[in-house]
mmCIF file of C-alpha atoms in Angstrom:
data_model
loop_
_atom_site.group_PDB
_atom_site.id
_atom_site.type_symbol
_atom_site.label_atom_id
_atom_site.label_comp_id
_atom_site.label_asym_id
_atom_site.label_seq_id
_atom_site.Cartn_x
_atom_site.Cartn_y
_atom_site.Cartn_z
ATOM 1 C CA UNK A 24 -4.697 -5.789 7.162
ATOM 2 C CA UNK A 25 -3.304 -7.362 10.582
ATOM 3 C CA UNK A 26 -3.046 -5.015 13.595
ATOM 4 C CA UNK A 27 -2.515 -1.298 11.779
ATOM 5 C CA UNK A 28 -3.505 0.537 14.531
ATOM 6 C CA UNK A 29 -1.528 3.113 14.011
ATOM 7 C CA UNK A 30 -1.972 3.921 10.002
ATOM 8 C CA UNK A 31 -5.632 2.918 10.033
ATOM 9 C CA UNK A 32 -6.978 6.796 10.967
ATOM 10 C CA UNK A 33 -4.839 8.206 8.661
ATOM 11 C CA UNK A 34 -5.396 5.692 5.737
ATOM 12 C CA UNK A 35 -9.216 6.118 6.129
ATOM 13 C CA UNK A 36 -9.303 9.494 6.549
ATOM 14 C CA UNK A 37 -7.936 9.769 3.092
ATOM 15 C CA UNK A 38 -10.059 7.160 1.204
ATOM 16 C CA UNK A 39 -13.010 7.382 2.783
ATOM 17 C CA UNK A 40 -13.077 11.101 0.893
ATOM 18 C CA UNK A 41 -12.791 9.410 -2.819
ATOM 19 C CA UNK A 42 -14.249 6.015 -2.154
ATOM 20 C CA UNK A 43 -18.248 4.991 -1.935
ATOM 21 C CA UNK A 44 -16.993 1.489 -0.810
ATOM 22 C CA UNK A 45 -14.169 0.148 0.818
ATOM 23 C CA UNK A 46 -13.089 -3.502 0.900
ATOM 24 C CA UNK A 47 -10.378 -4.852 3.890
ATOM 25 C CA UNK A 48 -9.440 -8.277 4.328
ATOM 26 C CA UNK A 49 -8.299 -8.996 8.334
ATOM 27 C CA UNK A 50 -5.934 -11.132 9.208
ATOM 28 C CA UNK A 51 -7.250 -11.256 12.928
ATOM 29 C CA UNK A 52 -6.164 -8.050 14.261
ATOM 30 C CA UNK A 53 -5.679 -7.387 18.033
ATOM 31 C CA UNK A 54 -5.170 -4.511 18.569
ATOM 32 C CA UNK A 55 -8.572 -2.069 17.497
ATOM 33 C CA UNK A 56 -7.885 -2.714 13.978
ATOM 34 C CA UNK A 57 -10.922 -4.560 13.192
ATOM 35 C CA UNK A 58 -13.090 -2.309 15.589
ATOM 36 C CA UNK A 59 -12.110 0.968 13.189
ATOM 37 C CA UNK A 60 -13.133 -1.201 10.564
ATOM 38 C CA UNK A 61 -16.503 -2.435 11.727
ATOM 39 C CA UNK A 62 -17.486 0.951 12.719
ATOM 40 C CA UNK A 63 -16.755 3.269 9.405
ATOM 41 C CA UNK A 64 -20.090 3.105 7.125
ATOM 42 C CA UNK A 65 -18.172 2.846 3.956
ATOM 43 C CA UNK A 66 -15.831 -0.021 5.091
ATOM 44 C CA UNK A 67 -16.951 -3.894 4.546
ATOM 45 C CA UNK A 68 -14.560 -6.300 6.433
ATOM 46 C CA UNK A 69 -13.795 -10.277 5.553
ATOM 47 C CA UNK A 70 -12.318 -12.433 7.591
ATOM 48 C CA UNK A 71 -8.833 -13.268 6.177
ATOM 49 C CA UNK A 72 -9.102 -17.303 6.774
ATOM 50 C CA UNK A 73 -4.859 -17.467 5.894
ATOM 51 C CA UNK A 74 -2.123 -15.749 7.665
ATOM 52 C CA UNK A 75 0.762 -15.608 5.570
ATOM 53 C CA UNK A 76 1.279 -15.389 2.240
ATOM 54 C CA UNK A 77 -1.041 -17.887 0.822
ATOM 55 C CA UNK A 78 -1.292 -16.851 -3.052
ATOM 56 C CA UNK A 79 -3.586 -19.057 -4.171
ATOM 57 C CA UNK A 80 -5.944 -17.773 -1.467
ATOM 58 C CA UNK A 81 -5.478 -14.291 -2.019
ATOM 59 C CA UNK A 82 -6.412 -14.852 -5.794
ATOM 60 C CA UNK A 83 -9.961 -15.598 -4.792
ATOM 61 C CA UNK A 84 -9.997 -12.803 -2.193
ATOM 62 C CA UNK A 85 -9.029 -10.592 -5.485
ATOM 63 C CA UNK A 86 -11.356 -12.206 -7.624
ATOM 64 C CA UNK A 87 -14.371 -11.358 -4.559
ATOM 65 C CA UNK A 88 -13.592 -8.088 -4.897
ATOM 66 C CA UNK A 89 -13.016 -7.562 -9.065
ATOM 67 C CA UNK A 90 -16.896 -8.777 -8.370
ATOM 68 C CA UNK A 91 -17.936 -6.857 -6.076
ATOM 69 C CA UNK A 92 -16.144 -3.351 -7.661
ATOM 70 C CA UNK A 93 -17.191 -4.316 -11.495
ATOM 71 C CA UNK A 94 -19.755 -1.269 -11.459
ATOM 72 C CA UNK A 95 -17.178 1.351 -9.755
ATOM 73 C CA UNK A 96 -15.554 4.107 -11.998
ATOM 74 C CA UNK A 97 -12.238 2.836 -10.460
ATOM 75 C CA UNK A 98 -10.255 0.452 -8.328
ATOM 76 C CA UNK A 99 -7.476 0.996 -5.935
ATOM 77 C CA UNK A 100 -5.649 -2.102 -4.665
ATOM 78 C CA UNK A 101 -3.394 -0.818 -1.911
ATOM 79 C CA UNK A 102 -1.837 -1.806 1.757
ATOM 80 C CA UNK A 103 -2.400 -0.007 4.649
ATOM 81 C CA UNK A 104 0.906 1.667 4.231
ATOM 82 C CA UNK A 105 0.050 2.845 0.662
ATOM 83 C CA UNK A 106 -1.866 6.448 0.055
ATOM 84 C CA UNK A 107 -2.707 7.240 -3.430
ATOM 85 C CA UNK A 108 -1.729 11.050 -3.679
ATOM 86 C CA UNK A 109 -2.703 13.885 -6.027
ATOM 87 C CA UNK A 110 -3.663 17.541 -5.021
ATOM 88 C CA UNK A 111 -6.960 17.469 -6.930
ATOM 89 C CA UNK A 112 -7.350 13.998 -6.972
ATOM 90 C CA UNK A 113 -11.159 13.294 -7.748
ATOM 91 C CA UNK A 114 -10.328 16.090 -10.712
ATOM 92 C CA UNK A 115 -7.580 14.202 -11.966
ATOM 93 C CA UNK A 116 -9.708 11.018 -11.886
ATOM 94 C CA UNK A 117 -12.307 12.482 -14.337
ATOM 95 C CA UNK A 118 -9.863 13.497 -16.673
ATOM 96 C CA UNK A 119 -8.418 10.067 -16.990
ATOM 97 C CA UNK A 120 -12.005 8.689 -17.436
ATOM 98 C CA UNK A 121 -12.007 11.188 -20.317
ATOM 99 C CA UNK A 122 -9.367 9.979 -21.914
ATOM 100 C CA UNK A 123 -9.904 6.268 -21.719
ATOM 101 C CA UNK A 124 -7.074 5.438 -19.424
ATOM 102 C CA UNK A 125 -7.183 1.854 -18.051
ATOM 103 C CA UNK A 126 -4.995 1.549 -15.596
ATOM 104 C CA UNK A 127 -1.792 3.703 -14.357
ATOM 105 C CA UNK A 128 1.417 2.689 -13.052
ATOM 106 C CA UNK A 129 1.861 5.449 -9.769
ATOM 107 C CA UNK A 130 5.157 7.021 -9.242
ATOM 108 C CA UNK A 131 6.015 5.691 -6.140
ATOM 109 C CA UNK A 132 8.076 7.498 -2.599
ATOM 110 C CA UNK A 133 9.175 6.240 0.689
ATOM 111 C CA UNK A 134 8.237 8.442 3.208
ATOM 112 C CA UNK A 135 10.593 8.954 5.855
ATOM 113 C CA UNK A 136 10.228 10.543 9.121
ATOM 114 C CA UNK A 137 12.202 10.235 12.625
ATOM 115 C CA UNK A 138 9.460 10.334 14.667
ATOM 116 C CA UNK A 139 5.371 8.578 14.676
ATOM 117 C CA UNK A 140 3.203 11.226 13.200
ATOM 118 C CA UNK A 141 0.753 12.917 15.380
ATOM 119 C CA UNK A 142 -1.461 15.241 13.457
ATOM 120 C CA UNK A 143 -5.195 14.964 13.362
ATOM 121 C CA UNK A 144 -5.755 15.741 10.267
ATOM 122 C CA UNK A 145 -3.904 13.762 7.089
ATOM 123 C CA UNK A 146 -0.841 12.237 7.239
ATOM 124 C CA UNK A 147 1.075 13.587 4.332
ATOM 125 C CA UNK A 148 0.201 17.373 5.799
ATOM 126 C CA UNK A 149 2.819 16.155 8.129
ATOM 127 C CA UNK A 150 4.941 13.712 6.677
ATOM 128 C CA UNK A 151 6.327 15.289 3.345
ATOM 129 C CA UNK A 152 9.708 13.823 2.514
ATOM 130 C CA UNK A 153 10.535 10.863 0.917
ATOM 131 C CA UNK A 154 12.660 9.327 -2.190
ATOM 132 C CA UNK A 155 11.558 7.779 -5.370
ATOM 133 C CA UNK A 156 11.720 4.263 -4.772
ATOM 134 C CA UNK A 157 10.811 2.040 -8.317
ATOM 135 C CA UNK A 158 9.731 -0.890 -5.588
ATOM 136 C CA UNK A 159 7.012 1.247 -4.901
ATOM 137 C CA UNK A 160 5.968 2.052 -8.700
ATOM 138 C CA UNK A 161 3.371 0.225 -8.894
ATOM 139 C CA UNK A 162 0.144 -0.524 -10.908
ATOM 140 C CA UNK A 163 -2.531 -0.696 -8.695
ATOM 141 C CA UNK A 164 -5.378 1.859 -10.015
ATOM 142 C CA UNK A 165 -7.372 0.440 -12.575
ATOM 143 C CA UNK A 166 -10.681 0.686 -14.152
ATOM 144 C CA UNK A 167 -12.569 -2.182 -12.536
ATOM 145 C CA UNK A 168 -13.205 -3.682 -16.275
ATOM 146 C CA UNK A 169 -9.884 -3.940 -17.251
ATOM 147 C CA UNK A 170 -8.090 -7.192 -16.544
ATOM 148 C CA UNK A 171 -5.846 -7.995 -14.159
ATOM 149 C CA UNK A 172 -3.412 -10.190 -12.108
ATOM 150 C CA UNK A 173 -2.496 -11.478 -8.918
ATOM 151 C CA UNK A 174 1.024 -12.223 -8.386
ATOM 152 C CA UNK A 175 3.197 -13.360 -5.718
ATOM 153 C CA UNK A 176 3.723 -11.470 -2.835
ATOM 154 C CA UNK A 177 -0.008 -10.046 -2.459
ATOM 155 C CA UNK A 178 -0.003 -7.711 -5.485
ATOM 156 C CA UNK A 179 -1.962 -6.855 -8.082
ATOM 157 C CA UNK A 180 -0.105 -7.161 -11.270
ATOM 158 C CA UNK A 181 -1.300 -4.996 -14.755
ATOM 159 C CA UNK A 182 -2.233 -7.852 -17.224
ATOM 160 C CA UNK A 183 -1.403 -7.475 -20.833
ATOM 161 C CA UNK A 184 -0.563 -3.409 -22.407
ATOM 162 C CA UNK A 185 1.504 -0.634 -21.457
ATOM 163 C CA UNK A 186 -0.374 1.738 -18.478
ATOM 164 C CA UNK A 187 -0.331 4.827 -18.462
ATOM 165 C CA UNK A 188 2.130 6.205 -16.972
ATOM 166 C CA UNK A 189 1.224 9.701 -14.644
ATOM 167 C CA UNK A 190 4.366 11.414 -12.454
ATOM 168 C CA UNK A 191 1.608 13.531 -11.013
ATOM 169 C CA UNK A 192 -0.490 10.389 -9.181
ATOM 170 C CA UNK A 193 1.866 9.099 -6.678
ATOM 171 C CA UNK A 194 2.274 6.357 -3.805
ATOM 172 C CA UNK A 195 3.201 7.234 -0.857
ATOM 173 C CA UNK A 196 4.177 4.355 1.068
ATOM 174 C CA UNK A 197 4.384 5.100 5.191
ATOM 175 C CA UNK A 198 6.822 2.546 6.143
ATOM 176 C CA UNK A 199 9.583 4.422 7.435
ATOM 177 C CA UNK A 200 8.433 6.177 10.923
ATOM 178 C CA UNK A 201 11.245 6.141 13.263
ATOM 179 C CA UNK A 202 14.030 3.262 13.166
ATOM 180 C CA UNK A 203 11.816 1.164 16.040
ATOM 181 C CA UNK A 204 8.649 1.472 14.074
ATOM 182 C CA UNK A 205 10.321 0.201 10.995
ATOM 183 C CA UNK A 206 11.971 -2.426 12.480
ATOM 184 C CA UNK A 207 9.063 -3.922 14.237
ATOM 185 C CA UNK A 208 7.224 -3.405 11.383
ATOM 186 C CA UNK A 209 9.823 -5.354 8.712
ATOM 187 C CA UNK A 210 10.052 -7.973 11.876
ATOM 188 C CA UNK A 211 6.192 -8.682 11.709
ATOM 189 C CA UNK A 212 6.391 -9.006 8.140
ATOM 190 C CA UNK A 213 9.316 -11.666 8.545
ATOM 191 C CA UNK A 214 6.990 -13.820 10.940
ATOM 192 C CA UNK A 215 4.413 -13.783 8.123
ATOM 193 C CA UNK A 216 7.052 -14.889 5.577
ATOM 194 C CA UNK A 217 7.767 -17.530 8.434
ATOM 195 C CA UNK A 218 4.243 -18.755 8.752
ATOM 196 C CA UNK A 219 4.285 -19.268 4.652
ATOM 197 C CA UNK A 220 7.205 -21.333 4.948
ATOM 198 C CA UNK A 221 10.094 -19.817 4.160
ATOM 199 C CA UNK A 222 13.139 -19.911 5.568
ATOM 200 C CA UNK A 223 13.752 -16.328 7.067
ATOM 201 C CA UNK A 224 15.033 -14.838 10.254
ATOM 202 C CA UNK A 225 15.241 -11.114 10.688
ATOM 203 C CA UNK A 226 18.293 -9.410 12.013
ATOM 204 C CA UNK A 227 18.691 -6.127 11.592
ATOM 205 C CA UNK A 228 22.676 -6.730 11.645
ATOM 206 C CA UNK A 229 22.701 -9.721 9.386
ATOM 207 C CA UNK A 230 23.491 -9.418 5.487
ATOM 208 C CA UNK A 231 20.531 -11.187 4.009
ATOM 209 C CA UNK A 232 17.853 -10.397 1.554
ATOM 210 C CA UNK A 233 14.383 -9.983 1.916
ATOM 211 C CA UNK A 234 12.257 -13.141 0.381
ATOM 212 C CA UNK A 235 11.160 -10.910 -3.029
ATOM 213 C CA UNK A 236 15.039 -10.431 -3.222
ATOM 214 C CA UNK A 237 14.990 -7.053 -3.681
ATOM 215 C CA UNK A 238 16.124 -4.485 -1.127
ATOM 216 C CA UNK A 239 18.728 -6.532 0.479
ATOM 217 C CA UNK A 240 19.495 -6.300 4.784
ATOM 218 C CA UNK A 241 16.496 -3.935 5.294
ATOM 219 C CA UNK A 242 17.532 -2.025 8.458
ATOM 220 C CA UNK A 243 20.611 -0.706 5.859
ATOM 221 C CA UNK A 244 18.345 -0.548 3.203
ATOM 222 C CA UNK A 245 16.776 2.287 5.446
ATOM 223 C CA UNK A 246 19.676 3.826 6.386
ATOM 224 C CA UNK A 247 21.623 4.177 3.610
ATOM 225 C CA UNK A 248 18.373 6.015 1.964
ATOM 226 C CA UNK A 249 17.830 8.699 3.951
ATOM 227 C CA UNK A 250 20.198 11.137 2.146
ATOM 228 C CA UNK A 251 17.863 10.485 -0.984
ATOM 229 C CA UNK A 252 15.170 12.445 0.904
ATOM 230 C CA UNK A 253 13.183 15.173 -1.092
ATOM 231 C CA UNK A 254 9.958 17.217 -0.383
ATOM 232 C CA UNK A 255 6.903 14.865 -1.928
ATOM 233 C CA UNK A 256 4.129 16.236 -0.796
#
């Protein structure tokens, strides 16, 4: 995490009710970040020694917490933008203890809203629309024995089998709140692309694509998607 002042209520108020221990790497936050952080009794907080997107560093950050998490039922592996969503989650957890599942590939949804949510209480009993976006598909609840990768980019990648697939479980990734929260968000993530060396300069007019090469100018990227938009939640 680096200065999520904004998300960080909402994002613990939803994991601290499913997790006994929660795990947060800071970048050097500013902003009250890290005092959330220190203050929650289920939260332990590292210094993140590397701004940027150092991999090799962030494989022995993963490999810290694979340690630390061996004896947990299961692992989550998520941003501060990312909320793991099920009505009866905890329920649905047991059953796929039950049934042996390793690790499941979430159906994953941009969430989209025109304004900064304000609610007290969780952020999805607010923000409900979204679109099915496969970039945000990803594999990133696991049973802590089951191997698994680092890749570039700061994710954790499903090593070797098919997972389980689950339409049910689903990602909801809070990106999109209001076209200046985006873009100041997608800028700060261009000055850590910066930092790791590469060669990028956001402009929300500019054709370009993003550094994983995937979602092309973003600002458009944004725009173009909010006719997709469909109740989530």
């Amino acid at each position: 995490m680096l200065n999520e002042s904004l998300l960080l209520p909402y994002w613990l108020r939803h994991y601290e009710r499913y997790a006994k221990r929660i795990f947060v790497w800071d970048g050097g936050s500013t902003d009250g970040t890290r005092e959330m952080l220190d203050a929650h009794p289920k939260v332990t907080v590292f210094d993140q020694a590397c701004i940027g997107l150092d991999n090799n560093y962030f494989t022995q950050c993963f490999m810290e917490y694979r340690q630390l998490s061996r004896e947990a039922d299961w692992c989550l592996c998520v941003a501060a933008d990312e909320f793991l969503y099920h009505p009866h989650l905890a329920e649905k957890l047991q059953i796929l203890t039950i049934h042996r599942v390793r690790k499941v590939q979430l159906k994953g949804y941009t969430m989209y809203s025109q304004q900064l949510p304000t609610t007290q209480g969780q952020i999805y009993e607010e923000i409900q629309y979204g679109y099915h976006d496969l970039w945000s598909c990803k594999t990133v609840l696991f049973n802590p024995k089951q191997e698994m990768k680092w890749r570039p980019g700061l994710h954790v990648e499903m090593s070797e089998g098919r997972p389980e697939r689950d339409p049910s479980l689903k990602l909801l990734h809070y990106r999109h709140l209001s076209s200046a929260y985006y873009l100041e968000r997608t800028r700060r993530n261009y000055q850590r692309w910066q930092v790791a060396g590469l060669d990028v300069e956001f402009n929300p007019e500019r054709t370009h694509n993003l550094p994983d090469g995937t979602r092309g100018n973003p600002y458009k990227w944004y725009v173009e998607n909010t006719s997709k938009l469909v109740k989530v939640v």
